[in-house]
Amino acid sequence: MGNSYYFRKIHSLLGVIPVGFFLIEHLLTNYEATKGPEAFVDQINWLNGLPLVLLLEIVGIWLPLLYHAVYGLYVAYQARNNVSNYSYFRNQMFMLQRVTGVITFLFIAWHLFETRLQVALGNVAHENLGMTMHDIATNPVVFTLYVIGIVSATFHFCNGLWSFLVSWGITVGPRAQRYSSIIWMVLFVVMSVMFIMSLTAFTDTQFQVPVEASTGH
């Protein structure tokens, strides 16, 4: 029981820092696509120019993400959802947190395979990721699946922030928890809209060609 308590605390903490930071960074990076291919590539190049970027990715993103995902799946498997018997708001949110966690895990694995892994294997250059995203976004079926994955990921993060504040004793009263629900659900809507705007931006024909070709560089 003691180990389970600490494992859950670590799982909760990693869902906010650094996994949550990674999600926000990913949102801001992809949102640059709404400004055109050049802005998106500039942001990609800036990220890749950070010192020790591979070490930062492994220690600061992939390992925490792996722990959060694997332990989260274990928690989802162990969870007893009683929505049919107790259909109140928080119980429904509890169930959605588990469901979106599984969807998010599958979505991130798929997205990383199509993008980051292809770059690592040398099949796609960093500066051509916009073209890859264009191919993804212009496929109606894949676009729909991406929207489902995006909404699931943002909900899982924002609702997870509500749970984090409760489990860490920050929002302890009903009033604080009610206001916290409103704040994080507003953030969920804002982040989802920004992500979907970014995905839609990749459908622009400007992303069909490398930035060098489109700008004449």
PDB file of C-alpha atoms in Angstrom:
ATOM      1  CA  MET A   1       0.000   0.000   0.000  1.00  0.00           C
ATOM      2  CA  GLY A   2       2.856   2.368   0.851  1.00  0.00           C
ATOM      3  CA  ASN A   3       4.623   1.741  -2.438  1.00  0.00           C
ATOM      4  CA  SER A   4       1.365   2.148  -4.350  1.00  0.00           C
ATOM      5  CA  TYR A   5       0.847   5.538  -2.695  1.00  0.00           C
ATOM      6  CA  TYR A   6       4.255   6.798  -3.787  1.00  0.00           C
ATOM      7  CA  PHE A   7       3.940   5.299  -7.264  1.00  0.00           C
ATOM      8  CA  ARG A   8       0.649   7.153  -7.704  1.00  0.00           C
ATOM      9  CA  LYS A   9       2.171  10.384  -6.424  1.00  0.00           C
ATOM     10  CA  ILE A  10       5.045  10.089  -8.899  1.00  0.00           C
ATOM     11  CA  HIS A  11       2.570   9.254 -11.667  1.00  0.00           C
ATOM     12  CA  SER A  12       0.500  12.321 -10.787  1.00  0.00           C
ATOM     13  CA  LEU A  13       3.528  14.612 -10.596  1.00  0.00           C
ATOM     14  CA  LEU A  14       4.992  13.430 -13.890  1.00  0.00           C
ATOM     15  CA  GLY A  15       1.631  14.033 -15.567  1.00  0.00           C
ATOM     16  CA  VAL A  16       2.076  17.728 -14.802  1.00  0.00           C
ATOM     17  CA  ILE A  17       5.867  18.117 -14.848  1.00  0.00           C
ATOM     18  CA  PRO A  18       7.410  17.437 -17.317  1.00  0.00           C
ATOM     19  CA  VAL A  19       4.787  15.620 -19.441  1.00  0.00           C
ATOM     20  CA  GLY A  20       2.369  18.536 -19.171  1.00  0.00           C
ATOM     21  CA  PHE A  21       5.136  20.944 -20.110  1.00  0.00           C
ATOM     22  CA  PHE A  22       5.879  18.808 -23.171  1.00  0.00           C
ATOM     23  CA  LEU A  23       2.217  18.931 -24.233  1.00  0.00           C
ATOM     24  CA  ILE A  24       2.126  22.723 -23.934  1.00  0.00           C
ATOM     25  CA  GLU A  25       5.419  23.059 -25.805  1.00  0.00           C
ATOM     26  CA  HIS A  26       4.052  20.781 -28.524  1.00  0.00           C
ATOM     27  CA  LEU A  27       0.923  22.930 -28.720  1.00  0.00           C
ATOM     28  CA  LEU A  28       2.895  26.163 -29.104  1.00  0.00           C
ATOM     29  CA  THR A  29       5.246  24.618 -31.673  1.00  0.00           C
ATOM     30  CA  ASN A  30       2.447  23.279 -33.845  1.00  0.00           C
ATOM     31  CA  TYR A  31       0.446  26.477 -33.486  1.00  0.00           C
ATOM     32  CA  GLU A  32       3.246  28.203 -35.393  1.00  0.00           C
ATOM     33  CA  ALA A  33       1.879  26.358 -38.445  1.00  0.00           C
ATOM     34  CA  THR A  34      -1.029  28.818 -38.450  1.00  0.00           C
ATOM     35  CA  LYS A  35       1.539  31.486 -39.385  1.00  0.00           C
ATOM     36  CA  GLY A  36       2.873  29.481 -42.345  1.00  0.00           C
ATOM     37  CA  PRO A  37       5.549  26.867 -43.111  1.00  0.00           C
ATOM     38  CA  GLU A  38       8.479  29.215 -42.454  1.00  0.00           C
ATOM     39  CA  ALA A  39       7.335  30.018 -38.914  1.00  0.00           C
ATOM     40  CA  PHE A  40       6.795  26.316 -38.176  1.00  0.00           C
ATOM     41  CA  VAL A  41      10.251  25.351 -39.481  1.00  0.00           C
ATOM     42  CA  ASP A  42      11.890  28.206 -37.556  1.00  0.00           C
ATOM     43  CA  GLN A  43      10.335  26.860 -34.350  1.00  0.00           C
ATOM     44  CA  ILE A  44      11.464  23.312 -35.158  1.00  0.00           C
ATOM     45  CA  ASN A  45      15.004  24.510 -35.837  1.00  0.00           C
ATOM     46  CA  TRP A  46      15.058  26.503 -32.601  1.00  0.00           C
ATOM     47  CA  LEU A  47      14.085  23.421 -30.605  1.00  0.00           C
ATOM     48  CA  ASN A  48      16.666  21.264 -32.345  1.00  0.00           C
ATOM     49  CA  GLY A  49      19.303  23.900 -31.643  1.00  0.00           C
ATOM     50  CA  LEU A  50      18.925  23.601 -27.884  1.00  0.00           C
ATOM     51  CA  PRO A  51      22.039  22.258 -26.109  1.00  0.00           C
ATOM     52  CA  LEU A  52      21.938  18.554 -25.226  1.00  0.00           C
ATOM     53  CA  VAL A  53      18.554  18.296 -26.923  1.00  0.00           C
ATOM     54  CA  LEU A  54      18.659  14.477 -27.176  1.00  0.00           C
ATOM     55  CA  LEU A  55      19.482  14.116 -23.477  1.00  0.00           C
ATOM     56  CA  LEU A  56      16.713  16.562 -22.621  1.00  0.00           C
ATOM     57  CA  GLU A  57      14.260  14.548 -24.688  1.00  0.00           C
ATOM     58  CA  ILE A  58      15.214  11.217 -23.109  1.00  0.00           C
ATOM     59  CA  VAL A  59      15.405  12.350 -19.476  1.00  0.00           C
ATOM     60  CA  GLY A  60      12.868  15.164 -19.564  1.00  0.00           C
ATOM     61  CA  ILE A  61      10.216  13.699 -21.882  1.00  0.00           C
ATOM     62  CA  TRP A  62      10.446  10.061 -22.982  1.00  0.00           C
ATOM     63  CA  LEU A  63      11.281   8.368 -19.665  1.00  0.00           C
ATOM     64  CA  PRO A  64       8.712  10.349 -17.618  1.00  0.00           C
ATOM     65  CA  LEU A  65       6.158   9.859 -20.399  1.00  0.00           C
ATOM     66  CA  LEU A  66       6.842   6.117 -20.470  1.00  0.00           C
ATOM     67  CA  TYR A  67       6.402   5.802 -16.702  1.00  0.00           C
ATOM     68  CA  HIS A  68       3.243   7.921 -16.713  1.00  0.00           C
ATOM     69  CA  ALA A  69       1.777   5.935 -19.616  1.00  0.00           C
ATOM     70  CA  VAL A  70       2.597   2.434 -18.351  1.00  0.00           C
ATOM     71  CA  TYR A  71       1.564   3.077 -14.757  1.00  0.00           C
ATOM     72  CA  GLY A  72      -1.496   4.965 -16.013  1.00  0.00           C
ATOM     73  CA  LEU A  73      -2.578   1.915 -18.008  1.00  0.00           C
ATOM     74  CA  TYR A  74      -2.141  -0.191 -14.860  1.00  0.00           C
ATOM     75  CA  VAL A  75      -4.303   2.254 -12.888  1.00  0.00           C
ATOM     76  CA  ALA A  76      -6.927   2.233 -15.654  1.00  0.00           C
ATOM     77  CA  TYR A  77      -6.972  -1.579 -15.571  1.00  0.00           C
ATOM     78  CA  GLN A  78      -7.354  -1.613 -11.779  1.00  0.00           C
ATOM     79  CA  ALA A  79      -9.987   1.157 -11.659  1.00  0.00           C
ATOM     80  CA  ARG A  80     -13.582   0.308 -10.790  1.00  0.00           C
ATOM     81  CA  ASN A  81     -15.872   2.647 -12.701  1.00  0.00           C
ATOM     82  CA  ASN A  82     -19.347   2.916 -11.160  1.00  0.00           C
ATOM     83  CA  VAL A  83     -20.884   5.409 -13.556  1.00  0.00           C
ATOM     84  CA  SER A  84     -23.943   3.209 -14.139  1.00  0.00           C
ATOM     85  CA  ASN A  85     -24.648   3.220 -10.408  1.00  0.00           C
ATOM     86  CA  TYR A  86     -23.339   6.678  -9.469  1.00  0.00           C
ATOM     87  CA  SER A  87     -23.833   8.962 -12.464  1.00  0.00           C
ATOM     88  CA  TYR A  88     -22.633  12.160 -10.881  1.00  0.00           C
ATOM     89  CA  PHE A  89     -20.262  14.557 -12.566  1.00  0.00           C
ATOM     90  CA  ARG A  90     -16.993  13.612 -10.887  1.00  0.00           C
ATOM     91  CA  ASN A  91     -17.521   9.886 -11.352  1.00  0.00           C
ATOM     92  CA  GLN A  92     -18.087  10.490 -15.058  1.00  0.00           C
ATOM     93  CA  MET A  93     -14.926  12.582 -15.197  1.00  0.00           C
ATOM     94  CA  PHE A  94     -13.056   9.777 -13.436  1.00  0.00           C
ATOM     95  CA  MET A  95     -14.183   7.314 -16.101  1.00  0.00           C
ATOM     96  CA  LEU A  96     -13.321   9.744 -18.920  1.00  0.00           C
ATOM     97  CA  GLN A  97      -9.879  10.274 -17.408  1.00  0.00           C
ATOM     98  CA  ARG A  98      -9.162   6.553 -17.685  1.00  0.00           C
ATOM     99  CA  VAL A  99     -10.637   6.203 -21.182  1.00  0.00           C
ATOM    100  CA  THR A 100      -8.819   9.255 -22.557  1.00  0.00           C
ATOM    101  CA  GLY A 101      -5.614   8.025 -20.946  1.00  0.00           C
ATOM    102  CA  VAL A 102      -5.722   4.839 -23.029  1.00  0.00           C
ATOM    103  CA  ILE A 103      -6.643   6.748 -26.195  1.00  0.00           C
ATOM    104  CA  THR A 104      -3.881   9.281 -25.547  1.00  0.00           C
ATOM    105  CA  PHE A 105      -1.301   6.525 -25.059  1.00  0.00           C
ATOM    106  CA  LEU A 106      -2.229   4.930 -28.401  1.00  0.00           C
ATOM    107  CA  PHE A 107      -2.371   8.306 -30.160  1.00  0.00           C
ATOM    108  CA  ILE A 108       1.038   9.474 -28.919  1.00  0.00           C
ATOM    109  CA  ALA A 109       2.649   6.157 -29.872  1.00  0.00           C
ATOM    110  CA  TRP A 110       1.154   6.434 -33.374  1.00  0.00           C
ATOM    111  CA  HIS A 111       2.080  10.101 -33.761  1.00  0.00           C
ATOM    112  CA  LEU A 112       5.655   9.521 -32.613  1.00  0.00           C
ATOM    113  CA  PHE A 113       5.980   6.643 -35.080  1.00  0.00           C
ATOM    114  CA  GLU A 114       4.846   8.857 -37.952  1.00  0.00           C
ATOM    115  CA  THR A 115       6.999  11.850 -37.024  1.00  0.00           C
ATOM    116  CA  ARG A 116       9.823  11.618 -34.471  1.00  0.00           C
ATOM    117  CA  LEU A 117      10.777   8.020 -35.248  1.00  0.00           C
ATOM    118  CA  GLN A 118      10.847   8.698 -38.981  1.00  0.00           C
ATOM    119  CA  VAL A 119      13.210  11.612 -38.342  1.00  0.00           C
ATOM    120  CA  ALA A 120      15.422   9.405 -36.151  1.00  0.00           C
ATOM    121  CA  LEU A 121      15.536   6.736 -38.896  1.00  0.00           C
ATOM    122  CA  GLY A 122      16.494   9.341 -41.466  1.00  0.00           C
ATOM    123  CA  ASN A 123      13.316   8.917 -43.502  1.00  0.00           C
ATOM    124  CA  VAL A 124      12.169  12.486 -42.878  1.00  0.00           C
ATOM    125  CA  ALA A 125      14.228  15.639 -42.340  1.00  0.00           C
ATOM    126  CA  HIS A 126      13.228  17.920 -39.477  1.00  0.00           C
ATOM    127  CA  GLU A 127      12.526  20.758 -41.882  1.00  0.00           C
ATOM    128  CA  ASN A 128      10.150  18.509 -43.858  1.00  0.00           C
ATOM    129  CA  LEU A 129       7.925  17.602 -40.904  1.00  0.00           C
ATOM    130  CA  GLY A 130       5.422  20.144 -42.203  1.00  0.00           C
ATOM    131  CA  MET A 131       5.062  18.054 -45.360  1.00  0.00           C
ATOM    132  CA  THR A 132       4.517  14.937 -43.248  1.00  0.00           C
ATOM    133  CA  MET A 133       1.846  16.712 -41.246  1.00  0.00           C
ATOM    134  CA  HIS A 134       0.267  17.939 -44.491  1.00  0.00           C
ATOM    135  CA  ASP A 135      -0.096  14.341 -45.695  1.00  0.00           C
ATOM    136  CA  ILE A 136      -1.641  13.416 -42.341  1.00  0.00           C
ATOM    137  CA  ALA A 137      -4.020  16.378 -42.145  1.00  0.00           C
ATOM    138  CA  THR A 138      -5.305  16.069 -45.706  1.00  0.00           C
ATOM    139  CA  ASN A 139      -6.470  12.485 -45.167  1.00  0.00           C
ATOM    140  CA  PRO A 140     -10.057  12.820 -43.835  1.00  0.00           C
ATOM    141  CA  VAL A 141      -9.968   9.563 -41.858  1.00  0.00           C
ATOM    142  CA  VAL A 142      -6.577  10.290 -40.297  1.00  0.00           C
ATOM    143  CA  PHE A 143      -7.614  13.905 -39.622  1.00  0.00           C
ATOM    144  CA  THR A 144     -10.639  12.647 -37.689  1.00  0.00           C
ATOM    145  CA  LEU A 145      -8.527  10.182 -35.693  1.00  0.00           C
ATOM    146  CA  TYR A 146      -6.044  12.960 -34.912  1.00  0.00           C
ATOM    147  CA  VAL A 147      -8.845  15.198 -33.653  1.00  0.00           C
ATOM    148  CA  ILE A 148     -10.023  12.383 -31.364  1.00  0.00           C
ATOM    149  CA  GLY A 149      -6.456  11.903 -30.125  1.00  0.00           C
ATOM    150  CA  ILE A 150      -5.937  15.638 -29.623  1.00  0.00           C
ATOM    151  CA  VAL A 151      -9.160  16.119 -27.679  1.00  0.00           C
ATOM    152  CA  SER A 152      -8.401  13.040 -25.567  1.00  0.00           C
ATOM    153  CA  ALA A 153      -4.872  14.234 -24.764  1.00  0.00           C
ATOM    154  CA  THR A 154      -5.951  17.757 -23.805  1.00  0.00           C
ATOM    155  CA  PHE A 155      -8.852  16.490 -21.692  1.00  0.00           C
ATOM    156  CA  HIS A 156      -6.616  13.955 -19.953  1.00  0.00           C
ATOM    157  CA  PHE A 157      -4.088  16.689 -19.154  1.00  0.00           C
ATOM    158  CA  CYS A 158      -6.575  19.339 -17.980  1.00  0.00           C
ATOM    159  CA  ASN A 159      -8.751  16.978 -15.943  1.00  0.00           C
ATOM    160  CA  GLY A 160      -5.545  15.474 -14.586  1.00  0.00           C
ATOM    161  CA  LEU A 161      -4.562  18.918 -13.304  1.00  0.00           C
ATOM    162  CA  TRP A 162      -7.807  19.012 -11.304  1.00  0.00           C
ATOM    163  CA  SER A 163      -6.982  15.605  -9.794  1.00  0.00           C
ATOM    164  CA  PHE A 164      -3.389  16.666  -9.143  1.00  0.00           C
ATOM    165  CA  LEU A 165      -4.466  19.704  -7.118  1.00  0.00           C
ATOM    166  CA  VAL A 166      -6.844  17.570  -5.067  1.00  0.00           C
ATOM    167  CA  SER A 167      -4.442  14.693  -4.436  1.00  0.00           C
ATOM    168  CA  TRP A 168      -1.650  17.068  -3.430  1.00  0.00           C
ATOM    169  CA  GLY A 169      -3.884  18.900  -0.967  1.00  0.00           C
ATOM    170  CA  ILE A 170      -3.986  22.213  -2.854  1.00  0.00           C
ATOM    171  CA  THR A 171      -7.733  22.367  -3.544  1.00  0.00           C
ATOM    172  CA  VAL A 172      -9.324  20.766  -0.500  1.00  0.00           C
ATOM    173  CA  GLY A 173     -12.777  22.332  -0.231  1.00  0.00           C
ATOM    174  CA  PRO A 174     -15.835  21.905  -2.489  1.00  0.00           C
ATOM    175  CA  ARG A 175     -15.741  25.565  -3.553  1.00  0.00           C
ATOM    176  CA  ALA A 176     -12.063  25.454  -4.523  1.00  0.00           C
ATOM    177  CA  GLN A 177     -12.608  22.204  -6.418  1.00  0.00           C
ATOM    178  CA  ARG A 178     -15.621  23.647  -8.230  1.00  0.00           C
ATOM    179  CA  TYR A 179     -13.675  26.706  -9.390  1.00  0.00           C
ATOM    180  CA  SER A 180     -10.758  24.459 -10.303  1.00  0.00           C
ATOM    181  CA  SER A 181     -13.075  22.375 -12.527  1.00  0.00           C
ATOM    182  CA  ILE A 182     -14.203  25.505 -14.374  1.00  0.00           C
ATOM    183  CA  ILE A 183     -10.657  26.792 -14.889  1.00  0.00           C
ATOM    184  CA  TRP A 184      -9.284  23.510 -16.246  1.00  0.00           C
ATOM    185  CA  MET A 185     -12.280  22.851 -18.485  1.00  0.00           C
ATOM    186  CA  VAL A 186     -11.858  26.327 -20.001  1.00  0.00           C
ATOM    187  CA  LEU A 187      -8.177  25.498 -20.563  1.00  0.00           C
ATOM    188  CA  PHE A 188      -9.241  22.202 -22.146  1.00  0.00           C
ATOM    189  CA  VAL A 189     -11.433  24.035 -24.662  1.00  0.00           C
ATOM    190  CA  VAL A 190      -8.740  26.627 -25.459  1.00  0.00           C
ATOM    191  CA  MET A 191      -6.006  24.024 -25.939  1.00  0.00           C
ATOM    192  CA  SER A 192      -8.243  21.778 -28.047  1.00  0.00           C
ATOM    193  CA  VAL A 193      -9.191  24.662 -30.330  1.00  0.00           C
ATOM    194  CA  MET A 194      -5.553  25.701 -30.728  1.00  0.00           C
ATOM    195  CA  PHE A 195      -4.474  22.131 -31.521  1.00  0.00           C
ATOM    196  CA  ILE A 196      -7.260  21.673 -34.077  1.00  0.00           C
ATOM    197  CA  MET A 197      -6.421  25.058 -35.640  1.00  0.00           C
ATOM    198  CA  SER A 198      -2.807  23.871 -35.938  1.00  0.00           C
ATOM    199  CA  LEU A 199      -3.855  20.596 -37.542  1.00  0.00           C
ATOM    200  CA  THR A 200      -6.129  22.445 -39.955  1.00  0.00           C
ATOM    201  CA  ALA A 201      -3.293  24.820 -40.856  1.00  0.00           C
ATOM    202  CA  PHE A 202      -1.252  21.865 -42.130  1.00  0.00           C
ATOM    203  CA  THR A 203      -3.876  21.263 -44.822  1.00  0.00           C
ATOM    204  CA  ASP A 204      -2.685  24.439 -46.578  1.00  0.00           C
ATOM    205  CA  THR A 205      -1.014  23.707 -49.931  1.00  0.00           C
ATOM    206  CA  GLN A 206       2.025  25.704 -48.773  1.00  0.00           C
ATOM    207  CA  PHE A 207       3.016  22.656 -46.718  1.00  0.00           C
ATOM    208  CA  GLN A 208       3.177  20.456 -49.836  1.00  0.00           C
ATOM    209  CA  VAL A 209       6.738  21.538 -50.641  1.00  0.00           C
ATOM    210  CA  PRO A 210       9.886  22.039 -48.562  1.00  0.00           C
ATOM    211  CA  VAL A 211      10.300  25.508 -47.093  1.00  0.00           C
ATOM    212  CA  GLU A 212      13.444  26.065 -49.151  1.00  0.00           C
ATOM    213  CA  ALA A 213      11.499  25.442 -52.359  1.00  0.00           C
ATOM    214  CA  SER A 214       8.593  27.653 -51.373  1.00  0.00           C
ATOM    215  CA  THR A 215      10.755  30.556 -50.262  1.00  0.00           C
ATOM    216  CA  GLY A 216      13.453  30.267 -52.881  1.00  0.00           C
ATOM    217  CA  HIS A 217      16.245  29.714 -50.304  1.00  0.00           C
TER     218      HIS A 217
END
